[in-house]
mmCIF file of C-alpha atoms in Angstrom:
data_model
loop_
_atom_site.group_PDB
_atom_site.id
_atom_site.type_symbol
_atom_site.label_atom_id
_atom_site.label_comp_id
_atom_site.label_asym_id
_atom_site.label_seq_id
_atom_site.Cartn_x
_atom_site.Cartn_y
_atom_site.Cartn_z
ATOM 1 C CA UNK P 1 -5.969 11.329 1.622
ATOM 2 C CA UNK P 2 -4.781 12.201 -1.867
ATOM 3 C CA UNK P 3 -3.603 9.495 -4.248
ATOM 4 C CA UNK P 4 0.050 10.612 -4.312
ATOM 5 C CA UNK P 5 0.186 10.621 -0.523
ATOM 6 C CA UNK P 6 -1.345 7.156 -0.311
ATOM 7 C CA UNK P 7 1.032 5.857 -2.977
ATOM 8 C CA UNK P 8 3.961 7.275 -1.002
ATOM 9 C CA UNK P 9 2.793 5.506 2.161
ATOM 10 C CA UNK P 10 2.326 2.231 0.292
ATOM 11 C CA UNK P 11 5.794 2.537 -1.255
ATOM 12 C CA UNK P 12 7.269 2.464 2.250
ATOM 13 C CA UNK P 13 5.901 -1.047 2.904
ATOM 14 C CA UNK P 14 8.979 -3.328 3.022
ATOM 15 C CA UNK P 15 7.444 -6.504 1.568
ATOM 16 C CA UNK P 16 5.519 -5.508 -1.535
ATOM 17 C CA UNK P 17 7.021 -8.160 -3.828
ATOM 18 C CA UNK P 18 7.079 -11.923 -3.306
ATOM 19 C CA UNK P 19 10.742 -13.025 -2.974
ATOM 20 C CA UNK P 20 9.816 -16.577 -4.016
ATOM 21 C CA UNK P 21 6.456 -16.396 -5.820
ATOM 22 C CA UNK P 22 4.417 -19.584 -6.117
ATOM 23 C CA UNK P 23 2.962 -20.093 -9.559
ATOM 24 C CA UNK P 24 0.220 -22.453 -8.314
ATOM 25 C CA UNK P 25 -1.140 -19.516 -6.291
ATOM 26 C CA UNK P 26 -0.603 -17.040 -9.151
ATOM 27 C CA UNK P 27 1.400 -14.703 -6.909
ATOM 28 C CA UNK P 28 2.266 -11.472 -8.680
ATOM 29 C CA UNK P 29 2.927 -7.995 -7.238
ATOM 30 C CA UNK P 30 0.267 -5.295 -7.207
ATOM 31 C CA UNK P 31 1.464 -1.768 -7.932
ATOM 32 C CA UNK P 32 1.030 0.997 -5.363
ATOM 33 C CA UNK P 33 -0.730 3.041 -8.041
ATOM 34 C CA UNK P 34 -3.343 0.334 -8.555
ATOM 35 C CA UNK P 35 -3.853 -0.234 -4.834
ATOM 36 C CA UNK P 36 -4.288 3.490 -4.177
ATOM 37 C CA UNK P 37 -6.752 3.884 -7.040
ATOM 38 C CA UNK P 38 -8.929 1.013 -5.815
ATOM 39 C CA UNK P 39 -9.052 2.360 -2.271
ATOM 40 C CA UNK P 40 -9.954 5.876 -3.379
ATOM 41 C CA UNK P 41 -12.716 4.449 -5.574
ATOM 42 C CA UNK P 42 -14.104 2.531 -2.586
ATOM 43 C CA UNK P 43 -13.874 5.688 -0.458
ATOM 44 C CA UNK P 44 -15.839 7.668 -3.033
ATOM 45 C CA UNK P 45 -18.598 5.051 -2.967
ATOM 46 C CA UNK P 46 -18.742 4.896 0.829
ATOM 47 C CA UNK P 47 -17.360 1.343 0.953
ATOM 48 C CA UNK P 48 -14.174 2.173 2.888
ATOM 49 C CA UNK P 49 -12.866 4.566 5.525
ATOM 50 C CA UNK P 50 -14.350 5.532 8.883
ATOM 51 C CA UNK P 51 -17.164 3.248 9.988
ATOM 52 C CA UNK P 52 -16.237 0.427 7.563
ATOM 53 C CA UNK P 53 -14.613 -2.955 8.133
ATOM 54 C CA UNK P 54 -12.616 -4.595 5.335
ATOM 55 C CA UNK P 55 -11.511 -8.128 4.447
ATOM 56 C CA UNK P 56 -8.814 -8.882 1.861
ATOM 57 C CA UNK P 57 -9.467 -12.425 0.590
ATOM 58 C CA UNK P 58 -6.259 -13.917 -0.825
ATOM 59 C CA UNK P 59 -4.241 -11.026 0.560
ATOM 60 C CA UNK P 60 -0.719 -12.159 -0.326
ATOM 61 C CA UNK P 61 1.672 -9.715 1.346
ATOM 62 C CA UNK P 62 -1.259 -7.507 2.308
ATOM 63 C CA UNK P 63 -0.748 -4.492 0.040
ATOM 64 C CA UNK P 64 -4.412 -3.967 -0.807
ATOM 65 C CA UNK P 65 -5.780 -4.604 2.661
ATOM 66 C CA UNK P 66 -3.202 -2.335 4.269
ATOM 67 C CA UNK P 67 -4.073 0.426 1.824
ATOM 68 C CA UNK P 68 -7.622 0.262 3.213
ATOM 69 C CA UNK P 69 -6.190 0.458 6.738
ATOM 70 C CA UNK P 70 -4.242 3.595 5.817
ATOM 71 C CA UNK P 71 -7.434 5.455 4.897
ATOM 72 C CA UNK P 72 -8.791 4.860 8.406
ATOM 73 C CA UNK P 73 -11.120 1.939 7.809
ATOM 74 C CA UNK P 74 -12.126 0.709 11.281
ATOM 75 C CA UNK P 75 -10.620 -2.788 11.057
ATOM 76 C CA UNK P 76 -8.977 -4.926 8.375
ATOM 77 C CA UNK P 77 -8.757 -8.717 8.062
ATOM 78 C CA UNK P 78 -6.060 -10.274 5.864
ATOM 79 C CA UNK P 79 -6.845 -13.843 4.725
ATOM 80 C CA UNK P 80 -4.519 -16.126 2.774
ATOM 81 C CA UNK P 81 -3.605 -19.818 2.509
ATOM 82 C CA UNK P 82 0.160 -19.236 2.215
ATOM 83 C CA UNK P 83 2.034 -19.023 5.518
ATOM 84 C CA UNK P 84 5.059 -17.447 3.817
ATOM 85 C CA UNK P 85 2.926 -14.642 2.385
ATOM 86 C CA UNK P 86 1.264 -14.069 5.757
ATOM 87 C CA UNK P 87 4.688 -13.824 7.423
ATOM 88 C CA UNK P 88 5.560 -11.022 5.011
ATOM 89 C CA UNK P 89 2.185 -9.385 5.607
ATOM 90 C CA UNK P 90 2.774 -9.556 9.375
ATOM 91 C CA UNK P 91 6.090 -7.752 8.967
ATOM 92 C CA UNK P 92 4.308 -5.093 6.918
ATOM 93 C CA UNK P 93 1.676 -4.639 9.626
ATOM 94 C CA UNK P 94 4.330 -4.310 12.322
ATOM 95 C CA UNK P 95 6.134 -1.634 10.336
ATOM 96 C CA UNK P 96 2.957 0.377 9.838
ATOM 97 C CA UNK P 97 2.163 0.100 13.525
ATOM 98 C CA UNK P 98 5.646 1.342 14.421
ATOM 99 C CA UNK P 99 5.166 4.290 12.087
ATOM 100 C CA UNK P 100 1.740 4.848 13.707
ATOM 101 C CA UNK P 101 0.045 4.677 10.322
ATOM 102 C CA UNK P 102 -2.391 2.122 11.769
ATOM 103 C CA UNK P 103 -3.456 1.101 15.261
ATOM 104 C CA UNK P 104 -2.672 4.431 16.929
ATOM 105 C CA UNK P 105 -5.725 6.592 17.610
ATOM 106 C CA UNK P 106 -5.868 9.967 19.313
ATOM 107 C CA UNK P 107 -9.017 11.561 20.737
ATOM 108 C CA UNK P 108 -8.934 14.447 18.294
ATOM 109 C CA UNK P 109 -8.429 12.188 15.264
ATOM 110 C CA UNK P 110 -11.340 11.749 12.883
ATOM 111 C CA UNK P 111 -11.295 7.976 12.621
ATOM 112 C CA UNK P 112 -8.444 5.484 12.490
ATOM 113 C CA UNK P 113 -7.766 1.818 11.852
ATOM 114 C CA UNK P 114 -7.960 0.059 15.215
ATOM 115 C CA UNK P 115 -6.036 -2.958 13.997
ATOM 116 C CA UNK P 116 -5.292 -5.650 11.421
ATOM 117 C CA UNK P 117 -5.890 -9.376 11.947
ATOM 118 C CA UNK P 118 -4.152 -12.065 9.882
ATOM 119 C CA UNK P 119 -6.026 -15.306 9.216
ATOM 120 C CA UNK P 120 -4.677 -18.427 7.515
ATOM 121 C CA UNK P 121 -7.350 -20.342 5.614
ATOM 122 C CA UNK P 122 -7.595 -22.097 2.267
ATOM 123 C CA UNK P 123 -10.555 -21.674 -0.023
ATOM 124 C CA UNK P 124 -12.263 -24.834 -1.265
ATOM 125 C CA UNK P 125 -13.624 -25.042 -4.773
ATOM 126 C CA UNK P 126 -15.007 -27.633 -7.155
ATOM 127 C CA UNK P 127 -12.505 -28.394 -9.931
ATOM 128 C CA UNK P 128 -13.796 -28.169 -13.493
ATOM 129 C CA UNK P 129 -15.406 -31.086 -15.248
ATOM 130 C CA UNK P 130 -13.119 -32.737 -17.748
ATOM 131 C CA UNK P 131 -13.831 -33.665 -21.345
ATOM 132 C CA UNK P 132 -15.963 -30.614 -21.951
ATOM 133 C CA UNK P 133 -15.293 -28.080 -24.607
ATOM 134 C CA UNK P 134 -15.850 -24.364 -24.388
ATOM 135 C CA UNK P 135 -15.291 -21.403 -26.570
ATOM 136 C CA UNK P 136 -12.843 -19.141 -24.935
ATOM 137 C CA UNK P 137 -10.037 -18.580 -22.532
ATOM 138 C CA UNK P 138 -10.648 -18.105 -18.860
ATOM 139 C CA UNK P 139 -7.042 -19.023 -18.509
ATOM 140 C CA UNK P 140 -4.236 -16.585 -18.425
ATOM 141 C CA UNK P 141 -0.917 -15.898 -16.845
ATOM 142 C CA UNK P 142 -2.059 -14.580 -13.532
ATOM 143 C CA UNK P 143 -2.147 -11.036 -12.345
ATOM 144 C CA UNK P 144 0.287 -8.295 -11.602
ATOM 145 C CA UNK P 145 0.810 -4.587 -11.649
ATOM 146 C CA UNK P 146 -2.091 -2.604 -13.000
ATOM 147 C CA UNK P 147 -2.814 0.370 -15.127
ATOM 148 C CA UNK P 148 -5.884 1.466 -17.004
ATOM 149 C CA UNK P 149 -8.857 3.769 -16.860
ATOM 150 C CA UNK P 150 -11.972 4.115 -14.789
ATOM 151 C CA UNK P 151 -15.070 2.480 -16.121
ATOM 152 C CA UNK P 152 -18.490 3.847 -15.425
ATOM 153 C CA UNK P 153 -20.302 1.059 -17.243
ATOM 154 C CA UNK P 154 -22.751 -1.382 -15.808
ATOM 155 C CA UNK P 155 -20.843 -4.381 -17.035
ATOM 156 C CA UNK P 156 -22.202 -4.716 -20.549
ATOM 157 C CA UNK P 157 -20.031 -5.509 -23.493
ATOM 158 C CA UNK P 158 -16.660 -7.189 -23.647
ATOM 159 C CA UNK P 159 -15.561 -10.000 -25.854
ATOM 160 C CA UNK P 160 -14.709 -13.606 -25.380
ATOM 161 C CA UNK P 161 -16.494 -16.474 -23.686
ATOM 162 C CA UNK P 162 -16.437 -17.426 -20.076
ATOM 163 C CA UNK P 163 -14.350 -20.546 -20.001
ATOM 164 C CA UNK P 164 -12.673 -23.149 -22.151
ATOM 165 C CA UNK P 165 -13.676 -25.704 -19.515
ATOM 166 C CA UNK P 166 -17.084 -25.405 -17.903
ATOM 167 C CA UNK P 167 -16.992 -25.267 -14.090
ATOM 168 C CA UNK P 168 -19.127 -27.667 -12.085
ATOM 169 C CA UNK P 169 -22.755 -26.609 -11.786
ATOM 170 C CA UNK P 170 -22.442 -26.516 -7.996
ATOM 171 C CA UNK P 171 -19.944 -23.693 -8.371
ATOM 172 C CA UNK P 172 -22.615 -21.569 -10.043
ATOM 173 C CA UNK P 173 -25.195 -21.991 -7.281
ATOM 174 C CA UNK P 174 -26.606 -18.815 -5.769
ATOM 175 C CA UNK P 175 -24.426 -17.968 -2.711
ATOM 176 C CA UNK P 176 -27.611 -17.404 -0.656
ATOM 177 C CA UNK P 177 -28.670 -21.017 -1.328
ATOM 178 C CA UNK P 178 -25.263 -22.719 -1.192
ATOM 179 C CA UNK P 179 -24.586 -24.045 2.312
ATOM 180 C CA UNK P 180 -21.452 -26.006 1.495
ATOM 181 C CA UNK P 181 -18.252 -25.358 3.454
ATOM 182 C CA UNK P 182 -16.040 -23.007 1.439
ATOM 183 C CA UNK P 183 -13.017 -23.476 3.688
ATOM 184 C CA UNK P 184 -13.033 -19.971 5.166
ATOM 185 C CA UNK P 185 -14.002 -20.332 8.877
ATOM 186 C CA UNK P 186 -15.601 -16.913 9.189
ATOM 187 C CA UNK P 187 -19.273 -15.965 9.665
ATOM 188 C CA UNK P 188 -21.356 -14.636 6.811
ATOM 189 C CA UNK P 189 -21.823 -10.865 6.504
ATOM 190 C CA UNK P 190 -18.971 -10.257 8.952
ATOM 191 C CA UNK P 191 -17.514 -7.169 7.246
ATOM 192 C CA UNK P 192 -18.754 -4.260 5.201
ATOM 193 C CA UNK P 193 -16.482 -4.696 2.186
ATOM 194 C CA UNK P 194 -14.439 -7.573 0.760
ATOM 195 C CA UNK P 195 -11.633 -6.976 -1.722
ATOM 196 C CA UNK P 196 -10.227 -9.937 -3.640
ATOM 197 C CA UNK P 197 -7.658 -10.335 -6.385
ATOM 198 C CA UNK P 198 -8.246 -14.037 -7.168
ATOM 199 C CA UNK P 199 -6.362 -16.366 -9.478
ATOM 200 C CA UNK P 200 -7.858 -15.840 -12.903
ATOM 201 C CA UNK P 201 -8.121 -19.583 -13.505
ATOM 202 C CA UNK P 202 -5.360 -21.297 -15.468
ATOM 203 C CA UNK P 203 -4.653 -24.853 -16.503
ATOM 204 C CA UNK P 204 -6.433 -27.037 -13.909
ATOM 205 C CA UNK P 205 -8.178 -24.410 -11.776
ATOM 206 C CA UNK P 206 -10.765 -22.925 -14.131
ATOM 207 C CA UNK P 207 -13.592 -21.411 -12.149
ATOM 208 C CA UNK P 208 -11.596 -20.696 -9.015
ATOM 209 C CA UNK P 209 -12.191 -16.974 -9.554
ATOM 210 C CA UNK P 210 -15.930 -17.635 -9.300
ATOM 211 C CA UNK P 211 -15.456 -19.454 -5.993
ATOM 212 C CA UNK P 212 -13.446 -16.508 -4.634
ATOM 213 C CA UNK P 213 -16.266 -14.225 -5.728
ATOM 214 C CA UNK P 214 -18.921 -16.427 -4.087
ATOM 215 C CA UNK P 215 -17.072 -16.491 -0.786
ATOM 216 C CA UNK P 216 -16.452 -12.750 -0.927
ATOM 217 C CA UNK P 217 -20.199 -12.212 -1.436
ATOM 218 C CA UNK P 218 -20.936 -14.459 1.549
ATOM 219 C CA UNK P 219 -18.572 -12.528 3.821
ATOM 220 C CA UNK P 220 -19.637 -8.999 2.805
ATOM 221 C CA UNK P 221 -22.748 -7.123 3.888
ATOM 222 C CA UNK P 222 -22.277 -4.043 1.714
ATOM 223 C CA UNK P 223 -19.963 -4.511 -1.299
ATOM 224 C CA UNK P 224 -17.331 -6.661 -2.992
ATOM 225 C CA UNK P 225 -14.465 -5.504 -5.231
ATOM 226 C CA UNK P 226 -12.978 -8.246 -7.394
ATOM 227 C CA UNK P 227 -10.559 -8.494 -10.338
ATOM 228 C CA UNK P 228 -11.439 -10.603 -13.385
ATOM 229 C CA UNK P 229 -10.228 -10.953 -16.947
ATOM 230 C CA UNK P 230 -12.188 -8.651 -19.244
ATOM 231 C CA UNK P 231 -12.963 -11.580 -21.535
ATOM 232 C CA UNK P 232 -15.094 -13.127 -18.760
ATOM 233 C CA UNK P 233 -17.223 -10.004 -18.283
ATOM 234 C CA UNK P 234 -20.355 -11.194 -20.164
ATOM 235 C CA UNK P 235 -20.373 -14.475 -18.249
ATOM 236 C CA UNK P 236 -19.844 -12.875 -14.830
ATOM 237 C CA UNK P 237 -22.354 -10.065 -15.308
ATOM 238 C CA UNK P 238 -25.027 -12.543 -16.406
ATOM 239 C CA UNK P 239 -24.207 -14.850 -13.489
ATOM 240 C CA UNK P 240 -24.248 -12.081 -10.888
ATOM 241 C CA UNK P 241 -27.193 -10.118 -12.210
ATOM 242 C CA UNK P 242 -29.490 -12.706 -13.750
ATOM 243 C CA UNK P 243 -28.774 -15.861 -11.766
ATOM 244 C CA UNK P 244 -27.731 -14.488 -8.364
ATOM 245 C CA UNK P 245 -29.885 -11.342 -8.438
ATOM 246 C CA UNK P 246 -27.104 -8.946 -7.409
ATOM 247 C CA UNK P 247 -26.120 -5.449 -8.495
ATOM 248 C CA UNK P 248 -22.850 -5.277 -10.424
ATOM 249 C CA UNK P 249 -20.867 -2.561 -12.141
ATOM 250 C CA UNK P 250 -17.453 -2.348 -13.773
ATOM 251 C CA UNK P 251 -15.699 0.417 -11.870
ATOM 252 C CA UNK P 252 -12.378 0.228 -13.719
ATOM 253 C CA UNK P 253 -10.880 -1.286 -16.837
ATOM 254 C CA UNK P 254 -7.138 -1.778 -16.786
ATOM 255 C CA UNK P 255 -4.195 -3.705 -18.099
ATOM 256 C CA UNK P 256 -2.116 -5.799 -15.743
ATOM 257 C CA UNK P 257 1.557 -5.865 -16.565
ATOM 258 C CA UNK P 258 2.659 -9.437 -15.929
ATOM 259 C CA UNK P 259 6.435 -9.289 -15.402
ATOM 260 C CA UNK P 260 8.808 -12.100 -16.322
ATOM 261 C CA UNK P 261 8.931 -13.900 -12.967
ATOM 262 C CA UNK P 262 8.756 -17.618 -13.747
ATOM 263 C CA UNK P 263 10.847 -19.947 -15.881
ATOM 264 C CA UNK P 264 8.030 -20.583 -18.361
ATOM 265 C CA UNK P 265 7.698 -16.851 -19.105
ATOM 266 C CA UNK P 266 9.219 -16.173 -22.513
ATOM 267 C CA UNK P 267 8.421 -12.460 -22.853
ATOM 268 C CA UNK P 268 9.760 -9.622 -20.725
ATOM 269 C CA UNK P 269 6.257 -8.402 -19.937
ATOM 270 C CA UNK P 270 2.701 -9.329 -20.960
ATOM 271 C CA UNK P 271 -0.408 -7.138 -20.713
ATOM 272 C CA UNK P 272 -3.673 -8.770 -19.615
ATOM 273 C CA UNK P 273 -6.951 -6.855 -19.886
ATOM 274 C CA UNK P 274 -8.701 -6.869 -16.517
ATOM 275 C CA UNK P 275 -11.941 -5.498 -15.027
ATOM 276 C CA UNK P 276 -12.400 -4.374 -11.457
ATOM 277 C CA UNK P 277 -16.018 -5.208 -10.711
ATOM 278 C CA UNK P 278 -18.081 -4.010 -7.777
ATOM 279 C CA UNK P 279 -20.931 -6.120 -6.426
ATOM 280 C CA UNK P 280 -23.192 -4.194 -4.078
ATOM 281 C CA UNK P 281 -26.433 -4.283 -2.135
ATOM 282 C CA UNK P 282 -28.951 -1.414 -2.139
ATOM 283 C CA UNK P 283 -29.364 -1.031 1.610
ATOM 284 C CA UNK P 284 -30.676 1.999 3.460
ATOM 285 C CA UNK P 285 -27.215 3.174 4.481
ATOM 286 C CA UNK P 286 -26.047 2.826 0.886
ATOM 287 C CA UNK P 287 -28.871 5.065 -0.312
ATOM 288 C CA UNK P 288 -28.083 7.617 2.405
ATOM 289 C CA UNK P 289 -24.412 7.640 1.439
ATOM 290 C CA UNK P 290 -25.376 8.124 -2.197
ATOM 291 C CA UNK P 291 -27.604 11.092 -1.318
ATOM 292 C CA UNK P 292 -24.801 12.618 0.757
ATOM 293 C CA UNK P 293 -22.335 12.169 -2.106
ATOM 294 C CA UNK P 294 -24.703 13.850 -4.554
ATOM 295 C CA UNK P 295 -25.108 16.767 -2.120
ATOM 296 C CA UNK P 296 -21.323 17.150 -1.799
ATOM 297 C CA UNK P 297 -20.909 17.073 -5.564
ATOM 298 C CA UNK P 298 -23.576 19.739 -5.987
ATOM 299 C CA UNK P 299 -21.585 21.960 -3.634
ATOM 300 C CA UNK P 300 -18.586 21.672 -5.925
ATOM 301 C CA UNK P 301 -16.373 19.499 -3.721
ATOM 302 C CA UNK P 302 -13.847 17.361 -5.512
ATOM 303 C CA UNK P 303 -14.535 13.631 -5.310
ATOM 304 C CA UNK P 304 -11.853 10.896 -5.646
ATOM 305 C CA UNK P 305 -11.844 9.228 -9.049
ATOM 306 C CA UNK P 306 -11.593 5.509 -9.702
ATOM 307 C CA UNK P 307 -8.899 5.910 -12.324
ATOM 308 C CA UNK P 308 -5.913 3.627 -12.516
ATOM 309 C CA UNK P 309 -2.926 5.406 -14.040
ATOM 310 C CA UNK P 310 0.258 3.951 -15.467
ATOM 311 C CA UNK P 311 2.049 1.733 -12.971
#
């Protein structure tokens, strides 16, 4: 599926914007351009499409997860703690089913999404320790529509420190060694790929993005795609690579346009620099997919690009 076609399909979803966004959950809309770009990037890396199962952690109205369903991923799970958001997501799923964009498979069709399951669950996380000083801003004004450019880097560089308030040490434990209940009642390694657009961590919830990332890593058996402020890149790359022993790359650098949606917003729009990071495991099927991709490229076939254009 080409990007313009996918964007057109996503534009038909009735509930793409929160009618009554909740600031404590940092609910902002995600542009169809951004959603399409992420999905096509995951397709190019073999993390989505036929033979893959997907989980959208903190799905909101389901835009991202449903984009993965539209490219014929086998099954999609939408997880969120907000019943109002899940009601909107359910309406979106029903519309796509009526239009036979998901859940309708014919014998001659090369793959399709068999269904979408909505799950209500709230992530647990350790709040930050008080009376500690840090050197930077993990805070921010949430997330929103995206634009930017693909990033082929391995996560080096960036400016700024990880957090103005240090998260509890337990939050930084290796996911493989952390047996605490994270609030999501789902088995580990239950899906191939997890996508999450977590709160960036503002005011009293510094470090919540790390907890989202930890839970996403627990649930995935192949890869995780997660959004984080660019200023936190050095901290996250060191945590993932050096402390948790995982592979990580920055697959896109972008700017999120935060629209004026709440009373405390004083500007019409604010740009926040954001990375889309990919955490992945070098398994046998991953290596095989990589070899197949290299063979296709050598034959001159066009591959989807992980480039986020202007929203």
